[in-house]
Amino acid sequence: MELTRTLWDERDGVGIITLNRPERLNAIDTQTIAELDTLVERCWNRESVRAVIITGSGRGFSAGADVKEWSGPTGSESVEDSDGWALRMHRLMSRLYRIPKPVIAAVNGVAVGGGCDLTLVADFRIASTAARFGEVYIRVGFSPDAGGTFLLPRIIGPSRAAEMIYTGRIIDAQEAEKIGLINALVEPDELMPTSMEWATRLASGPTVAIGLAKELIRQNAELAFEDALRNERRAGQICGDTEDHKEGLRATVEKRQAVFKGR
């Protein structure tokens, strides 16, 4: 597959995947998902890759789902399109969740919605001081649909996760460090060197043992990740039929504040 939305590099046992749509703040469309899926499979199958870094180009990590992909020329939304995005994203997230190699999210800027969830599915998050995190689905009248309701409570606890999810509030890197969302906070020019230092150290470790430890951590959670994804998909189908979700998408495309009516 020709890479038009992502970049690939491999060095010192580390596979480096870079989201590369800086003009769209690395928004995730179906082509991006397909490329990420290809690259994650490459990382999974190559013995030479023993750790993975995911990062973004430009000033953002990822602004989440590219909602413009779901809209026609008049701004009319297709729930079928959004469902298709979710199914593809779920397959990608499940593969990332299960990959038997350590994954680091090097968060260089804004990471919201599906972009935030992409950082959560990593084993470690290293953030620059420019990073921002937010489960902003509620702003478009939607519930999280890329694993956030499963992953975030396990990282920062259910109460803090509920606050982020219910309000859609975006937090800065300093707050993210305070609540335990990230593993390390560094200046922007130190982000990739620090991430590579972590990744190469992990890549030089006992890969099979690390993979098994990761599997045990995942298996010992009380709910299977795929079950959580199915629950999110059901909730997304309900949200997709609401007036508030349609209004939220229109407001996003029109760059204005949404006016929700609770239906």
Short mmCIF file of C-alpha atoms in Angstrom, two decimals:
data_model
loop_
_atom_site.label_atom_id
_atom_site.label_comp_id
_atom_site.label_asym_id
_atom_site.label_seq_id
_atom_site.Cartn_x
_atom_site.Cartn_y
_atom_site.Cartn_z
CA MET A 1 0.00 0.00 0.00
CA GLU A 2 1.26 3.47 -0.91
CA LEU A 3 1.50 5.63 2.22
CA THR A 4 -0.18 9.00 1.69
CA ARG A 5 -1.40 9.72 5.24
CA THR A 6 1.43 8.23 7.28
CA LEU A 7 5.20 7.92 7.38
CA TRP A 8 7.25 4.85 8.29
CA ASP A 9 10.76 4.50 9.68
CA GLU A 10 12.61 1.67 11.37
CA ARG A 11 15.80 1.96 13.34
CA ASP A 12 17.47 0.32 16.32
CA GLY A 13 14.68 -2.24 16.62
CA VAL A 14 11.98 0.44 16.75
CA GLY A 15 9.17 0.90 14.22
CA ILE A 16 8.19 4.58 14.02
CA ILE A 17 4.73 5.41 12.68
CA THR A 18 3.97 9.07 12.03
CA LEU A 19 0.52 10.43 11.24
CA ASN A 20 1.18 12.80 8.35
CA ARG A 21 -1.76 15.09 7.60
CA PRO A 22 -0.46 18.22 9.34
CA GLU A 23 -2.79 20.48 7.35
CA ARG A 24 -5.73 18.63 9.00
CA LEU A 25 -4.08 18.25 12.42
CA ASN A 26 -3.63 14.58 11.47
CA ALA A 27 -7.38 13.94 11.45
CA ILE A 28 -8.10 10.24 10.98
CA ASP A 29 -10.05 9.29 7.86
CA THR A 30 -10.60 5.76 6.54
CA GLN A 31 -7.45 5.92 4.40
CA THR A 32 -5.42 6.83 7.49
CA ILE A 33 -6.92 3.87 9.36
CA ALA A 34 -6.05 1.53 6.47
CA GLU A 35 -2.44 2.75 6.44
CA LEU A 36 -2.13 2.49 10.21
CA ASP A 37 -3.51 -1.03 10.07
CA THR A 38 -0.93 -1.98 7.45
CA LEU A 39 1.90 -0.51 9.50
CA VAL A 40 0.77 -2.10 12.75
CA GLU A 41 0.64 -5.46 10.97
CA ARG A 42 4.16 -4.78 9.71
CA CYS A 43 5.33 -4.08 13.27
CA TRP A 44 3.60 -7.23 14.51
CA ASN A 45 5.15 -9.55 11.91
CA ARG A 46 8.68 -8.18 11.60
CA GLU A 47 11.11 -9.77 14.03
CA SER A 48 13.41 -6.78 13.57
CA VAL A 49 10.74 -4.50 15.13
CA ARG A 50 10.70 -5.02 18.88
CA ALA A 51 9.05 -1.77 19.98
CA VAL A 52 6.77 0.80 18.34
CA ILE A 53 6.42 4.58 18.48
CA ILE A 54 3.34 6.40 17.19
CA THR A 55 3.52 10.17 16.79
CA GLY A 56 2.16 13.02 14.68
CA SER A 57 3.68 15.48 12.24
CA GLY A 58 3.28 19.23 12.53
CA ARG A 59 1.74 20.82 15.60
CA GLY A 60 -0.78 18.10 16.45
CA PHE A 61 -0.82 14.42 17.33
CA SER A 62 -4.35 13.92 16.00
CA ALA A 63 -7.60 15.88 16.01
CA GLY A 64 -9.53 12.59 15.94
CA ALA A 65 -12.01 11.41 13.32
CA ASP A 66 -12.14 13.43 10.13
CA VAL A 67 -15.85 14.33 10.33
CA LYS A 68 -15.69 16.05 6.94
CA GLU A 69 -15.39 12.57 5.45
CA TRP A 70 -18.91 11.87 6.76
CA SER A 71 -20.44 14.98 5.24
CA GLY A 72 -21.74 15.61 1.77
CA PRO A 73 -21.39 18.90 -0.12
CA THR A 74 -24.33 20.37 1.80
CA GLY A 75 -23.15 19.13 5.18
CA SER A 76 -25.63 16.23 5.32
CA GLU A 77 -24.21 13.47 7.49
CA SER A 78 -24.21 9.75 6.79
CA VAL A 79 -24.50 7.54 9.85
CA GLU A 80 -23.52 4.62 7.61
CA ASP A 81 -20.22 6.38 6.89
CA SER A 82 -19.57 7.03 10.58
CA ASP A 83 -20.38 3.39 11.38
CA GLY A 84 -17.92 2.28 8.72
CA TRP A 85 -15.24 4.47 10.27
CA ALA A 86 -15.92 3.01 13.72
CA LEU A 87 -15.72 -0.60 12.53
CA ARG A 88 -12.40 0.04 10.79
CA MET A 89 -11.06 2.00 13.76
CA HIS A 90 -12.12 -0.77 16.14
CA ARG A 91 -10.20 -3.37 14.17
CA LEU A 92 -7.13 -1.14 14.26
CA MET A 93 -7.47 -0.41 17.98
CA SER A 94 -7.97 -4.08 18.81
CA ARG A 95 -4.83 -4.96 16.88
CA LEU A 96 -2.85 -2.26 18.69
CA TYR A 97 -4.24 -3.44 22.01
CA ARG A 98 -3.13 -7.02 21.33
CA ILE A 99 0.22 -6.45 19.59
CA PRO A 100 2.82 -8.42 21.62
CA LYS A 101 5.33 -5.57 21.55
CA PRO A 102 5.51 -2.38 23.63
CA VAL A 103 3.92 0.69 22.06
CA ILE A 104 4.79 4.29 22.93
CA ALA A 105 2.65 7.29 21.97
CA ALA A 106 4.92 10.31 21.52
CA VAL A 107 2.33 13.06 21.90
CA ASN A 108 3.58 16.24 20.24
CA GLY A 109 0.40 18.33 20.33
CA VAL A 110 -3.37 18.12 20.49
CA ALA A 111 -4.78 14.60 20.88
CA VAL A 112 -8.57 14.62 21.05
CA GLY A 113 -11.41 12.21 20.32
CA GLY A 114 -10.11 9.22 18.39
CA GLY A 115 -6.67 10.83 18.52
CA CYS A 116 -6.77 10.78 22.31
CA ASP A 117 -7.92 7.16 22.24
CA LEU A 118 -5.01 6.30 19.96
CA THR A 119 -2.65 7.51 22.70
CA LEU A 120 -4.58 5.57 25.36
CA VAL A 121 -4.19 2.22 23.60
CA ALA A 122 -0.40 2.59 23.77
CA ASP A 123 1.45 1.06 26.71
CA PHE A 124 3.17 4.37 27.47
CA ARG A 125 2.50 8.02 26.73
CA ILE A 126 5.35 10.51 26.53
CA ALA A 127 4.11 14.05 26.02
CA SER A 128 5.69 17.34 25.13
CA THR A 129 4.64 20.46 27.00
CA ALA A 130 2.60 21.37 23.90
CA ALA A 131 0.39 18.27 24.21
CA ARG A 132 -3.34 18.50 24.90
CA PHE A 133 -5.76 15.66 25.62
CA GLY A 134 -9.53 15.51 25.37
CA GLU A 135 -12.41 13.05 25.00
CA VAL A 136 -14.38 15.62 23.03
CA TYR A 137 -17.08 13.36 21.56
CA ILE A 138 -19.74 14.95 23.77
CA ARG A 139 -19.23 18.24 21.91
CA VAL A 140 -20.84 16.71 18.84
CA GLY A 141 -23.52 14.88 20.79
CA PHE A 142 -21.72 11.56 20.65
CA SER A 143 -20.28 9.02 23.07
CA PRO A 144 -16.67 7.75 22.80
CA ASP A 145 -16.33 5.20 20.01
CA ALA A 146 -12.65 4.28 19.76
CA GLY A 147 -12.03 2.54 23.08
CA GLY A 148 -11.94 5.53 25.41
CA THR A 149 -14.58 4.27 27.84
CA PHE A 150 -12.53 1.09 28.35
CA LEU A 151 -9.03 2.55 28.36
CA LEU A 152 -9.28 5.91 30.11
CA PRO A 153 -10.83 4.71 33.42
CA ARG A 154 -8.11 2.07 33.67
CA ILE A 155 -5.41 4.72 33.34
CA ILE A 156 -6.71 7.62 35.45
CA GLY A 157 -9.63 6.04 37.35
CA PRO A 158 -13.38 6.11 36.66
CA SER A 159 -14.17 9.44 38.31
CA ARG A 160 -11.55 11.48 36.48
CA ALA A 161 -12.38 9.64 33.26
CA ALA A 162 -16.07 10.45 33.69
CA GLU A 163 -15.23 14.15 34.11
CA MET A 164 -13.23 14.21 30.89
CA ILE A 165 -15.81 12.22 28.94
CA TYR A 166 -18.99 13.94 30.22
CA THR A 167 -17.65 17.48 29.80
CA GLY A 168 -15.40 17.12 26.76
CA ARG A 169 -12.87 19.29 28.58
CA ILE A 170 -9.39 19.45 27.06
CA ILE A 171 -6.54 19.24 29.55
CA ASP A 172 -2.97 20.42 29.10
CA ALA A 173 0.15 18.31 29.47
CA GLN A 174 0.81 19.47 33.02
CA GLU A 175 -2.62 18.34 34.20
CA ALA A 176 -2.22 15.11 32.27
CA GLU A 177 0.98 14.42 34.18
CA LYS A 178 -0.67 15.28 37.50
CA ILE A 179 -3.52 12.80 37.03
CA GLY A 180 -1.29 10.01 35.74
CA LEU A 181 -2.40 10.09 32.11
CA ILE A 182 1.18 10.31 30.83
CA ASN A 183 4.41 8.57 31.82
CA ALA A 184 6.78 11.42 31.08
CA LEU A 185 6.60 15.14 30.29
CA VAL A 186 9.36 16.76 28.25
CA GLU A 187 10.08 19.88 26.26
CA PRO A 188 9.09 19.67 22.57
CA ASP A 189 12.65 19.23 21.29
CA GLU A 190 13.18 16.35 23.70
CA LEU A 191 10.06 14.41 22.73
CA MET A 192 11.45 12.11 20.05
CA PRO A 193 14.89 11.64 21.69
CA THR A 194 13.21 10.65 24.95
CA SER A 195 10.71 8.41 23.18
CA MET A 196 13.52 6.72 21.23
CA GLU A 197 15.48 6.23 24.45
CA TRP A 198 12.49 4.46 26.01
CA ALA A 199 11.77 2.46 22.87
CA THR A 200 15.32 1.28 22.25
CA ARG A 201 15.63 0.22 25.89
CA LEU A 202 12.43 -1.81 25.54
CA ALA A 203 13.56 -3.16 22.16
CA SER A 204 16.76 -4.46 23.72
CA GLY A 205 14.82 -6.36 26.39
CA PRO A 206 13.41 -9.91 26.38
CA THR A 207 10.76 -9.43 23.71
CA VAL A 208 8.87 -12.66 24.35
CA ALA A 209 8.67 -12.01 28.09
CA ILE A 210 7.53 -8.42 27.55
CA GLY A 211 4.90 -9.62 25.09
CA LEU A 212 3.62 -12.21 27.55
CA ALA A 213 3.54 -9.66 30.37
CA LYS A 214 1.53 -7.35 28.13
CA GLU A 215 -0.87 -10.19 27.29
CA LEU A 216 -1.36 -10.97 30.98
CA ILE A 217 -2.10 -7.35 31.83
CA ARG A 218 -4.68 -7.24 29.04
CA GLN A 219 -6.25 -10.61 29.86
CA ASN A 220 -6.56 -9.86 33.55
CA ALA A 221 -8.83 -6.88 32.98
CA GLU A 222 -12.38 -7.75 34.02
CA LEU A 223 -13.92 -7.02 30.61
CA ALA A 224 -12.62 -7.99 27.20
CA PHE A 225 -11.64 -4.98 25.11
CA GLU A 226 -13.67 -6.19 22.13
CA ASP A 227 -16.77 -6.39 24.34
CA ALA A 228 -16.20 -2.79 25.36
CA LEU A 229 -15.82 -1.81 21.71
CA ARG A 230 -19.12 -3.53 20.87
CA ASN A 231 -20.80 -1.63 23.72
CA GLU A 232 -19.39 1.62 22.35
CA ARG A 233 -20.63 0.76 18.86
CA ARG A 234 -24.16 0.17 20.16
CA ALA A 235 -24.09 3.50 21.97
CA GLY A 236 -22.72 5.16 18.84
CA GLN A 237 -25.59 3.83 16.75
CA ILE A 238 -28.05 5.38 19.21
CA CYS A 239 -26.16 8.68 19.28
CA GLY A 240 -25.94 8.69 15.48
CA ASP A 241 -29.72 8.91 15.21
CA THR A 242 -30.05 11.94 17.50
CA GLU A 243 -30.67 15.52 16.40
CA ASP A 244 -27.91 16.65 18.75
CA HIS A 245 -25.29 14.57 16.93
CA LYS A 246 -26.35 15.95 13.55
CA GLU A 247 -26.25 19.47 14.97
CA GLY A 248 -22.83 18.81 16.48
CA LEU A 249 -21.41 17.68 13.15
CA ARG A 250 -22.92 20.64 11.31
CA ALA A 251 -21.51 23.04 13.90
CA THR A 252 -18.07 21.47 13.58
CA VAL A 253 -18.06 21.80 9.79
CA GLU A 254 -19.42 25.37 10.04
CA LYS A 255 -16.91 26.27 12.80
CA ARG A 256 -19.50 27.47 15.32
CA GLN A 257 -20.75 26.53 18.75
CA ALA A 258 -23.28 23.69 18.67
CA VAL A 259 -26.76 24.31 20.08
CA PHE A 260 -27.95 21.05 21.61
CA LYS A 261 -31.62 20.37 22.39
CA GLY A 262 -31.34 17.10 24.29
CA ARG A 263 -32.85 14.92 21.61
#
